[in-house]
Amino acid sequence: MTGAAAVVAGSTAVLPGTFTATAGKENGALALSFEPHFTGMLVVAGVWAGLMVAVAAWGTFPTRR
């Protein structure tokens, strides 16, 4: 989606903390380049993994009556 935004806008689009997409031309053809931000990707992956662990743990608690 960010790549599509860069192509439509004809400039740079950013997904904060994860990567930057830049549209341009290379040899007369449309080119889309991505610059990853590895620290942000690790944070997103860590938060996602933490959420999955929390959801899995929530399912193991006995119900109270």
PDB file of N, CA, C and O in Angstrom:
ATOM      1  N   MET A   1       0.818  -1.184   0.000  1.00  0.00           N
ATOM      2  CA  MET A   1       0.000   0.000   0.000  1.00  0.00           C
ATOM      3  C   MET A   1       0.869   1.257   0.000  1.00  0.00           C
ATOM      4  O   MET A   1       0.544   2.210  -0.671  1.00  0.00           O
ATOM      5  N   THR A   2       1.942   1.242   0.772  1.00  0.00           N
ATOM      6  CA  THR A   2       2.835   2.399   0.819  1.00  0.00           C
ATOM      7  C   THR A   2       3.510   2.594  -0.538  1.00  0.00           C
ATOM      8  O   THR A   2       3.689   3.721  -0.980  1.00  0.00           O
ATOM      9  N   GLY A   3       3.866   1.487  -1.166  1.00  0.00           N
ATOM     10  CA  GLY A   3       4.458   1.568  -2.496  1.00  0.00           C
ATOM     11  C   GLY A   3       3.501   2.181  -3.501  1.00  0.00           C
ATOM     12  O   GLY A   3       3.882   2.998  -4.331  1.00  0.00           O
ATOM     13  N   ALA A   4       2.224   1.802  -3.416  1.00  0.00           N
ATOM     14  CA  ALA A   4       1.210   2.366  -4.314  1.00  0.00           C
ATOM     15  C   ALA A   4       1.059   3.866  -4.065  1.00  0.00           C
ATOM     16  O   ALA A   4       0.906   4.645  -5.009  1.00  0.00           O
ATOM     17  N   ALA A   5       1.111   4.277  -2.812  1.00  0.00           N
ATOM     18  CA  ALA A   5       1.015   5.707  -2.488  1.00  0.00           C
ATOM     19  C   ALA A   5       2.188   6.469  -3.088  1.00  0.00           C
ATOM     20  O   ALA A   5       2.024   7.590  -3.586  1.00  0.00           O
ATOM     21  N   ALA A   6       3.366   5.883  -3.053  1.00  0.00           N
ATOM     22  CA  ALA A   6       4.546   6.535  -3.627  1.00  0.00           C
ATOM     23  C   ALA A   6       4.404   6.674  -5.140  1.00  0.00           C
ATOM     24  O   ALA A   6       4.741   7.713  -5.712  1.00  0.00           O
ATOM     25  N   VAL A   7       3.874   5.640  -5.795  1.00  0.00           N
ATOM     26  CA  VAL A   7       3.706   5.690  -7.249  1.00  0.00           C
ATOM     27  C   VAL A   7       2.661   6.732  -7.628  1.00  0.00           C
ATOM     28  O   VAL A   7       2.873   7.544  -8.532  1.00  0.00           O
ATOM     29  N   VAL A   8       1.522   6.724  -6.929  1.00  0.00           N
ATOM     30  CA  VAL A   8       0.451   7.674  -7.237  1.00  0.00           C
ATOM     31  C   VAL A   8       0.905   9.105  -7.003  1.00  0.00           C
ATOM     32  O   VAL A   8       0.645   9.993  -7.816  1.00  0.00           O
ATOM     33  N   ALA A   9       1.595   9.340  -5.888  1.00  0.00           N
ATOM     34  CA  ALA A   9       2.054  10.689  -5.562  1.00  0.00           C
ATOM     35  C   ALA A   9       3.271  11.090  -6.379  1.00  0.00           C
ATOM     36  O   ALA A   9       3.574  12.271  -6.513  1.00  0.00           O
ATOM     37  N   GLY A  10       3.981  10.110  -6.902  1.00  0.00           N
ATOM     38  CA  GLY A  10       5.182  10.407  -7.676  1.00  0.00           C
ATOM     39  C   GLY A  10       6.336  10.887  -6.820  1.00  0.00           C
ATOM     40  O   GLY A  10       7.226  11.574  -7.297  1.00  0.00           O
ATOM     41  N   SER A  11       6.307  10.551  -5.537  1.00  0.00           N
ATOM     42  CA  SER A  11       7.374  10.987  -4.638  1.00  0.00           C
ATOM     43  C   SER A  11       7.617   9.913  -3.577  1.00  0.00           C
ATOM     44  O   SER A  11       7.452   8.740  -3.835  1.00  0.00           O
ATOM     45  N   THR A  12       7.961  10.341  -2.388  1.00  0.00           N
ATOM     46  CA  THR A  12       8.307   9.433  -1.310  1.00  0.00           C
ATOM     47  C   THR A  12       7.101   9.184  -0.404  1.00  0.00           C
ATOM     48  O   THR A  12       6.358  10.103  -0.098  1.00  0.00           O
ATOM     49  N   ALA A  13       6.927   7.941   0.013  1.00  0.00           N
ATOM     50  CA  ALA A  13       5.906   7.594   0.994  1.00  0.00           C
ATOM     51  C   ALA A  13       6.604   6.843   2.123  1.00  0.00           C
ATOM     52  O   ALA A  13       7.537   6.080   1.884  1.00  0.00           O
ATOM     53  N   VAL A  14       6.161   7.089   3.349  1.00  0.00           N
ATOM     54  CA  VAL A  14       6.828   6.507   4.514  1.00  0.00           C
ATOM     55  C   VAL A  14       5.826   5.745   5.357  1.00  0.00           C
ATOM     56  O   VAL A  14       4.733   6.233   5.635  1.00  0.00           O
ATOM     57  N   LEU A  15       6.200   4.545   5.755  1.00  0.00           N
ATOM     58  CA  LEU A  15       5.473   3.802   6.777  1.00  0.00           C
ATOM     59  C   LEU A  15       6.340   3.974   8.017  1.00  0.00           C
ATOM     60  O   LEU A  15       7.404   3.362   8.120  1.00  0.00           O
ATOM     61  N   PRO A  16       5.931   4.866   8.935  1.00  0.00           N
ATOM     62  CA  PRO A  16       6.814   5.301  10.026  1.00  0.00           C
ATOM     63  C   PRO A  16       7.494   4.156  10.772  1.00  0.00           C
ATOM     64  O   PRO A  16       6.851   3.215  11.213  1.00  0.00           O
ATOM     65  N   GLY A  17       8.802   4.262  10.854  1.00  0.00           N
ATOM     66  CA  GLY A  17       9.587   3.304  11.613  1.00  0.00           C
ATOM     67  C   GLY A  17       9.930   2.021  10.892  1.00  0.00           C
ATOM     68  O   GLY A  17      10.786   1.274  11.345  1.00  0.00           O
ATOM     69  N   THR A  18       9.286   1.720   9.773  1.00  0.00           N
ATOM     70  CA  THR A  18       9.559   0.440   9.118  1.00  0.00           C
ATOM     71  C   THR A  18      10.274   0.584   7.774  1.00  0.00           C
ATOM     72  O   THR A  18      11.262  -0.078   7.546  1.00  0.00           O
ATOM     73  N   PHE A  19       9.745   1.411   6.864  1.00  0.00           N
ATOM     74  CA  PHE A  19      10.461   1.626   5.611  1.00  0.00           C
ATOM     75  C   PHE A  19       9.977   2.875   4.897  1.00  0.00           C
ATOM     76  O   PHE A  19       8.932   3.424   5.207  1.00  0.00           O
ATOM     77  N   THR A  20      10.778   3.279   3.909  1.00  0.00           N
ATOM     78  CA  THR A  20      10.477   4.413   3.050  1.00  0.00           C
ATOM     79  C   THR A  20      10.428   3.905   1.615  1.00  0.00           C
ATOM     80  O   THR A  20      11.319   3.173   1.193  1.00  0.00           O
ATOM     81  N   ALA A  21       9.379   4.266   0.883  1.00  0.00           N
ATOM     82  CA  ALA A  21       9.258   3.887  -0.525  1.00  0.00           C
ATOM     83  C   ALA A  21       9.388   5.143  -1.376  1.00  0.00           C
ATOM     84  O   ALA A  21       8.777   6.168  -1.081  1.00  0.00           O
ATOM     85  N   THR A  22      10.174   5.040  -2.430  1.00  0.00           N
ATOM     86  CA  THR A  22      10.386   6.174  -3.318  1.00  0.00           C
ATOM     87  C   THR A  22      10.122   5.746  -4.754  1.00  0.00           C
ATOM     88  O   THR A  22      10.676   4.738  -5.217  1.00  0.00           O
ATOM     89  N   ALA A  23       9.267   6.481  -5.447  1.00  0.00           N
ATOM     90  CA  ALA A  23       8.979   6.202  -6.850  1.00  0.00           C
ATOM     91  C   ALA A  23       9.882   7.056  -7.721  1.00  0.00           C
ATOM     92  O   ALA A  23      10.210   8.189  -7.362  1.00  0.00           O
ATOM     93  N   GLY A  24      10.274   6.507  -8.837  1.00  0.00           N
ATOM     94  CA  GLY A  24      11.106   7.252  -9.765  1.00  0.00           C
ATOM     95  C   GLY A  24      11.149   6.543 -11.101  1.00  0.00           C
ATOM     96  O   GLY A  24      10.328   5.668 -11.386  1.00  0.00           O
ATOM     97  N   LYS A  25      12.097   6.916 -11.921  1.00  0.00           N
ATOM     98  CA  LYS A  25      12.269   6.274 -13.223  1.00  0.00           C
ATOM     99  C   LYS A  25      13.691   5.785 -13.350  1.00  0.00           C
ATOM    100  O   LYS A  25      14.628   6.419 -12.886  1.00  0.00           O
ATOM    101  N   GLU A  26      13.817   4.620 -13.956  1.00  0.00           N
ATOM    102  CA  GLU A  26      15.128   4.048 -14.209  1.00  0.00           C
ATOM    103  C   GLU A  26      15.122   3.480 -15.620  1.00  0.00           C
ATOM    104  O   GLU A  26      14.297   2.611 -15.934  1.00  0.00           O
ATOM    105  N   ASN A  27      15.981   3.990 -16.472  1.00  0.00           N
ATOM    106  CA  ASN A  27      16.015   3.613 -17.885  1.00  0.00           C
ATOM    107  C   ASN A  27      14.663   3.816 -18.550  1.00  0.00           C
ATOM    108  O   ASN A  27      14.221   3.021 -19.363  1.00  0.00           O
ATOM    109  N   GLY A  28      13.958   4.872 -18.159  1.00  0.00           N
ATOM    110  CA  GLY A  28      12.679   5.196 -18.769  1.00  0.00           C
ATOM    111  C   GLY A  28      11.489   4.409 -18.229  1.00  0.00           C
ATOM    112  O   GLY A  28      10.368   4.625 -18.650  1.00  0.00           O
ATOM    113  N   ALA A  29      11.734   3.495 -17.324  1.00  0.00           N
ATOM    114  CA  ALA A  29      10.656   2.677 -16.758  1.00  0.00           C
ATOM    115  C   ALA A  29      10.402   3.087 -15.307  1.00  0.00           C
ATOM    116  O   ALA A  29      11.275   3.623 -14.635  1.00  0.00           O
ATOM    117  N   LEU A  30       9.191   2.828 -14.843  1.00  0.00           N
ATOM    118  CA  LEU A  30       8.834   3.121 -13.463  1.00  0.00           C
ATOM    119  C   LEU A  30       9.684   2.263 -12.524  1.00  0.00           C
ATOM    120  O   LEU A  30       9.840   1.061 -12.740  1.00  0.00           O
ATOM    121  N   ALA A  31      10.241   2.893 -11.521  1.00  0.00           N
ATOM    122  CA  ALA A  31      11.049   2.174 -10.536  1.00  0.00           C
ATOM    123  C   ALA A  31      10.549   2.526  -9.143  1.00  0.00           C
ATOM    124  O   ALA A  31      10.167   3.663  -8.879  1.00  0.00           O
ATOM    125  N   LEU A  32      10.514   1.551  -8.277  1.00  0.00           N
ATOM    126  CA  LEU A  32      10.084   1.751  -6.899  1.00  0.00           C
ATOM    127  C   LEU A  32      11.178   1.198  -6.002  1.00  0.00           C
ATOM    128  O   LEU A  32      11.517   0.019  -6.077  1.00  0.00           O
ATOM    129  N   SER A  33      11.748   2.060  -5.173  1.00  0.00           N
ATOM    130  CA  SER A  33      12.818   1.595  -4.293  1.00  0.00           C
ATOM    131  C   SER A  33      12.366   1.691  -2.840  1.00  0.00           C
ATOM    132  O   SER A  33      11.629   2.598  -2.466  1.00  0.00           O
ATOM    133  N   PHE A  34      12.794   0.723  -2.059  1.00  0.00           N
ATOM    134  CA  PHE A  34      12.457   0.660  -0.645  1.00  0.00           C
ATOM    135  C   PHE A  34      13.717   0.790   0.189  1.00  0.00           C
ATOM    136  O   PHE A  34      14.735   0.176  -0.115  1.00  0.00           O
ATOM    137  N   GLU A  35      13.638   1.580   1.242  1.00  0.00           N
ATOM    138  CA  GLU A  35      14.735   1.708   2.199  1.00  0.00           C
ATOM    139  C   GLU A  35      14.212   1.210   3.548  1.00  0.00           C
ATOM    140  O   GLU A  35      13.385   1.863   4.174  1.00  0.00           O
ATOM    141  N   PRO A  36      14.667   0.032   3.979  1.00  0.00           N
ATOM    142  CA  PRO A  36      14.161  -0.519   5.241  1.00  0.00           C
ATOM    143  C   PRO A  36      14.764   0.167   6.456  1.00  0.00           C
ATOM    144  O   PRO A  36      15.877   0.689   6.403  1.00  0.00           O
ATOM    145  N   HIS A  37      14.008   0.180   7.539  1.00  0.00           N
ATOM    146  CA  HIS A  37      14.469   0.675   8.830  1.00  0.00           C
ATOM    147  C   HIS A  37      14.370  -0.506   9.791  1.00  0.00           C
ATOM    148  O   HIS A  37      13.297  -0.798  10.323  1.00  0.00           O
ATOM    149  N   PHE A  38      15.490  -1.216   9.957  1.00  0.00           N
ATOM    150  CA  PHE A  38      15.480  -2.494  10.662  1.00  0.00           C
ATOM    151  C   PHE A  38      15.098  -2.377  12.131  1.00  0.00           C
ATOM    152  O   PHE A  38      14.432  -3.248  12.671  1.00  0.00           O
ATOM    153  N   THR A  39      15.476  -1.290  12.795  1.00  0.00           N
ATOM    154  CA  THR A  39      15.122  -1.130  14.203  1.00  0.00           C
ATOM    155  C   THR A  39      13.607  -1.068  14.358  1.00  0.00           C
ATOM    156  O   THR A  39      13.030  -1.733  15.223  1.00  0.00           O
ATOM    157  N   GLY A  40      12.965  -0.297  13.517  1.00  0.00           N
ATOM    158  CA  GLY A  40      11.508  -0.193  13.565  1.00  0.00           C
ATOM    159  C   GLY A  40      10.833  -1.517  13.256  1.00  0.00           C
ATOM    160  O   GLY A  40       9.828  -1.874  13.873  1.00  0.00           O
ATOM    161  N   MET A  41      11.389  -2.261  12.296  1.00  0.00           N
ATOM    162  CA  MET A  41      10.826  -3.571  11.960  1.00  0.00           C
ATOM    163  C   MET A  41      10.943  -4.529  13.142  1.00  0.00           C
ATOM    164  O   MET A  41      10.029  -5.310  13.405  1.00  0.00           O
ATOM    165  N   LEU A  42      12.071  -4.477  13.841  1.00  0.00           N
ATOM    166  CA  LEU A  42      12.239  -5.339  15.013  1.00  0.00           C
ATOM    167  C   LEU A  42      11.258  -4.968  16.120  1.00  0.00           C
ATOM    168  O   LEU A  42      10.709  -5.856  16.790  1.00  0.00           O
ATOM    169  N   VAL A  43      11.015  -3.680  16.298  1.00  0.00           N
ATOM    170  CA  VAL A  43      10.044  -3.246  17.307  1.00  0.00           C
ATOM    171  C   VAL A  43       8.651  -3.751  16.945  1.00  0.00           C
ATOM    172  O   VAL A  43       7.930  -4.297  17.794  1.00  0.00           O
ATOM    173  N   VAL A  44       8.256  -3.589  15.694  1.00  0.00           N
ATOM    174  CA  VAL A  44       6.939  -4.057  15.250  1.00  0.00           C
ATOM    175  C   VAL A  44       6.827  -5.572  15.431  1.00  0.00           C
ATOM    176  O   VAL A  44       5.817  -6.073  15.949  1.00  0.00           O
ATOM    177  N   ALA A  45       7.844  -6.323  15.039  1.00  0.00           N
ATOM    178  CA  ALA A  45       7.821  -7.778  15.193  1.00  0.00           C
ATOM    179  C   ALA A  45       7.760  -8.171  16.669  1.00  0.00           C
ATOM    180  O   ALA A  45       7.042  -9.104  17.042  1.00  0.00           O
ATOM    181  N   GLY A  46       8.489  -7.463  17.534  1.00  0.00           N
ATOM    182  CA  GLY A  46       8.475  -7.757  18.967  1.00  0.00           C
ATOM    183  C   GLY A  46       7.119  -7.485  19.596  1.00  0.00           C
ATOM    184  O   GLY A  46       6.616  -8.284  20.398  1.00  0.00           O
ATOM    185  N   VAL A  47       6.502  -6.366  19.212  1.00  0.00           N
ATOM    186  CA  VAL A  47       5.173  -6.043  19.740  1.00  0.00           C
ATOM    187  C   VAL A  47       4.162  -7.075  19.273  1.00  0.00           C
ATOM    188  O   VAL A  47       3.330  -7.564  20.045  1.00  0.00           O
ATOM    189  N   TRP A  48       4.237  -7.458  18.002  1.00  0.00           N
ATOM    190  CA  TRP A  48       3.319  -8.466  17.457  1.00  0.00           C
ATOM    191  C   TRP A  48       3.499  -9.801  18.177  1.00  0.00           C
ATOM    192  O   TRP A  48       2.507 -10.445  18.553  1.00  0.00           O
ATOM    193  N   ALA A  49       4.726 -10.220  18.379  1.00  0.00           N
ATOM    194  CA  ALA A  49       4.987 -11.480  19.083  1.00  0.00           C
ATOM    195  C   ALA A  49       4.462 -11.413  20.517  1.00  0.00           C
ATOM    196  O   ALA A  49       3.871 -12.377  21.019  1.00  0.00           O
ATOM    197  N   GLY A  50       4.663 -10.280  21.181  1.00  0.00           N
ATOM    198  CA  GLY A  50       4.148 -10.105  22.539  1.00  0.00           C
ATOM    199  C   GLY A  50       2.632 -10.208  22.595  1.00  0.00           C
ATOM    200  O   GLY A  50       2.070 -10.834  23.503  1.00  0.00           O
ATOM    201  N   LEU A  51       1.965  -9.607  21.614  1.00  0.00           N
ATOM    202  CA  LEU A  51       0.507  -9.713  21.549  1.00  0.00           C
ATOM    203  C   LEU A  51       0.058 -11.155  21.344  1.00  0.00           C
ATOM    204  O   LEU A  51      -0.914 -11.601  21.957  1.00  0.00           O
ATOM    205  N   MET A  52       0.743 -11.881  20.492  1.00  0.00           N
ATOM    206  CA  MET A  52       0.382 -13.281  20.239  1.00  0.00           C
ATOM    207  C   MET A  52       0.579 -14.134  21.492  1.00  0.00           C
ATOM    208  O   MET A  52      -0.235 -15.005  21.799  1.00  0.00           O
ATOM    209  N   VAL A  53       1.639 -13.886  22.240  1.00  0.00           N
ATOM    210  CA  VAL A  53       1.876 -14.613  23.494  1.00  0.00           C
ATOM    211  C   VAL A  53       0.785 -14.278  24.497  1.00  0.00           C
ATOM    212  O   VAL A  53       0.257 -15.161  25.178  1.00  0.00           O
ATOM    213  N   ALA A  54       0.412 -13.001  24.571  1.00  0.00           N
ATOM    214  CA  ALA A  54      -0.639 -12.586  25.505  1.00  0.00           C
ATOM    215  C   ALA A  54      -1.982 -13.225  25.151  1.00  0.00           C
ATOM    216  O   ALA A  54      -2.706 -13.698  26.032  1.00  0.00           O
ATOM    217  N   VAL A  55      -2.307 -13.271  23.872  1.00  0.00           N
ATOM    218  CA  VAL A  55      -3.561 -13.892  23.440  1.00  0.00           C
ATOM    219  C   VAL A  55      -3.544 -15.382  23.743  1.00  0.00           C
ATOM    220  O   VAL A  55      -4.539 -15.941  24.218  1.00  0.00           O
ATOM    221  N   ALA A  56      -2.420 -16.037  23.505  1.00  0.00           N
ATOM    222  CA  ALA A  56      -2.318 -17.471  23.794  1.00  0.00           C
ATOM    223  C   ALA A  56      -2.434 -17.727  25.297  1.00  0.00           C
ATOM    224  O   ALA A  56      -3.101 -18.668  25.730  1.00  0.00           O
ATOM    225  N   ALA A  57      -1.812 -16.882  26.106  1.00  0.00           N
ATOM    226  CA  ALA A  57      -1.884 -17.051  27.560  1.00  0.00           C
ATOM    227  C   ALA A  57      -3.301 -16.786  28.061  1.00  0.00           C
ATOM    228  O   ALA A  57      -3.776 -17.456  28.980  1.00  0.00           O
ATOM    229  N   TRP A  58      -3.986 -15.826  27.484  1.00  0.00           N
ATOM    230  CA  TRP A  58      -5.348 -15.493  27.895  1.00  0.00           C
ATOM    231  C   TRP A  58      -6.260 -16.696  27.714  1.00  0.00           C
ATOM    232  O   TRP A  58      -7.127 -16.970  28.539  1.00  0.00           O
ATOM    233  N   GLY A  59      -6.047 -17.471  26.670  1.00  0.00           N
ATOM    234  CA  GLY A  59      -6.876 -18.645  26.409  1.00  0.00           C
ATOM    235  C   GLY A  59      -6.635 -19.785  27.377  1.00  0.00           C
ATOM    236  O   GLY A  59      -7.452 -20.704  27.474  1.00  0.00           O
ATOM    237  N   THR A  60      -5.539 -19.752  28.129  1.00  0.00           N
ATOM    238  CA  THR A  60      -5.232 -20.856  29.041  1.00  0.00           C
ATOM    239  C   THR A  60      -5.741 -20.611  30.452  1.00  0.00           C
ATOM    240  O   THR A  60      -5.699 -21.512  31.280  1.00  0.00           O
ATOM    241  N   PHE A  61      -6.234 -19.392  30.740  1.00  0.00           N
ATOM    242  CA  PHE A  61      -6.742 -19.107  32.089  1.00  0.00           C
ATOM    243  C   PHE A  61      -8.097 -19.801  32.289  1.00  0.00           C
ATOM    244  O   PHE A  61      -8.946 -19.782  31.396  1.00  0.00           O
ATOM    245  N   PRO A  62      -8.291 -20.425  33.464  1.00  0.00           N
ATOM    246  CA  PRO A  62      -9.601 -21.037  33.719  1.00  0.00           C
ATOM    247  C   PRO A  62     -10.666 -19.944  33.900  1.00  0.00           C
ATOM    248  O   PRO A  62     -10.364 -18.862  34.379  1.00  0.00           O
ATOM    249  N   THR A  63     -11.854 -20.243  33.479  1.00  0.00           N
ATOM    250  CA  THR A  63     -12.925 -19.267  33.638  1.00  0.00           C
ATOM    251  C   THR A  63     -13.392 -19.271  35.084  1.00  0.00           C
ATOM    252  O   THR A  63     -13.448 -20.310  35.743  1.00  0.00           O
ATOM    253  N   ARG A  64     -13.764 -18.101  35.573  1.00  0.00           N
ATOM    254  CA  ARG A  64     -14.218 -17.978  36.950  1.00  0.00           C
ATOM    255  C   ARG A  64     -15.733 -17.886  36.979  1.00  0.00           C
ATOM    256  O   ARG A  64     -16.331 -17.257  36.129  1.00  0.00           O
ATOM    257  N   ARG A  65     -16.345 -18.521  37.983  1.00  0.00           N
ATOM    258  CA  ARG A  65     -17.796 -18.462  38.117  1.00  0.00           C
ATOM    259  C   ARG A  65     -18.179 -17.975  39.464  1.00  0.00           C
ATOM    260  O   ARG A  65     -17.661 -18.196  40.444  1.00  0.00           O
TER     261      ARG A  65
END
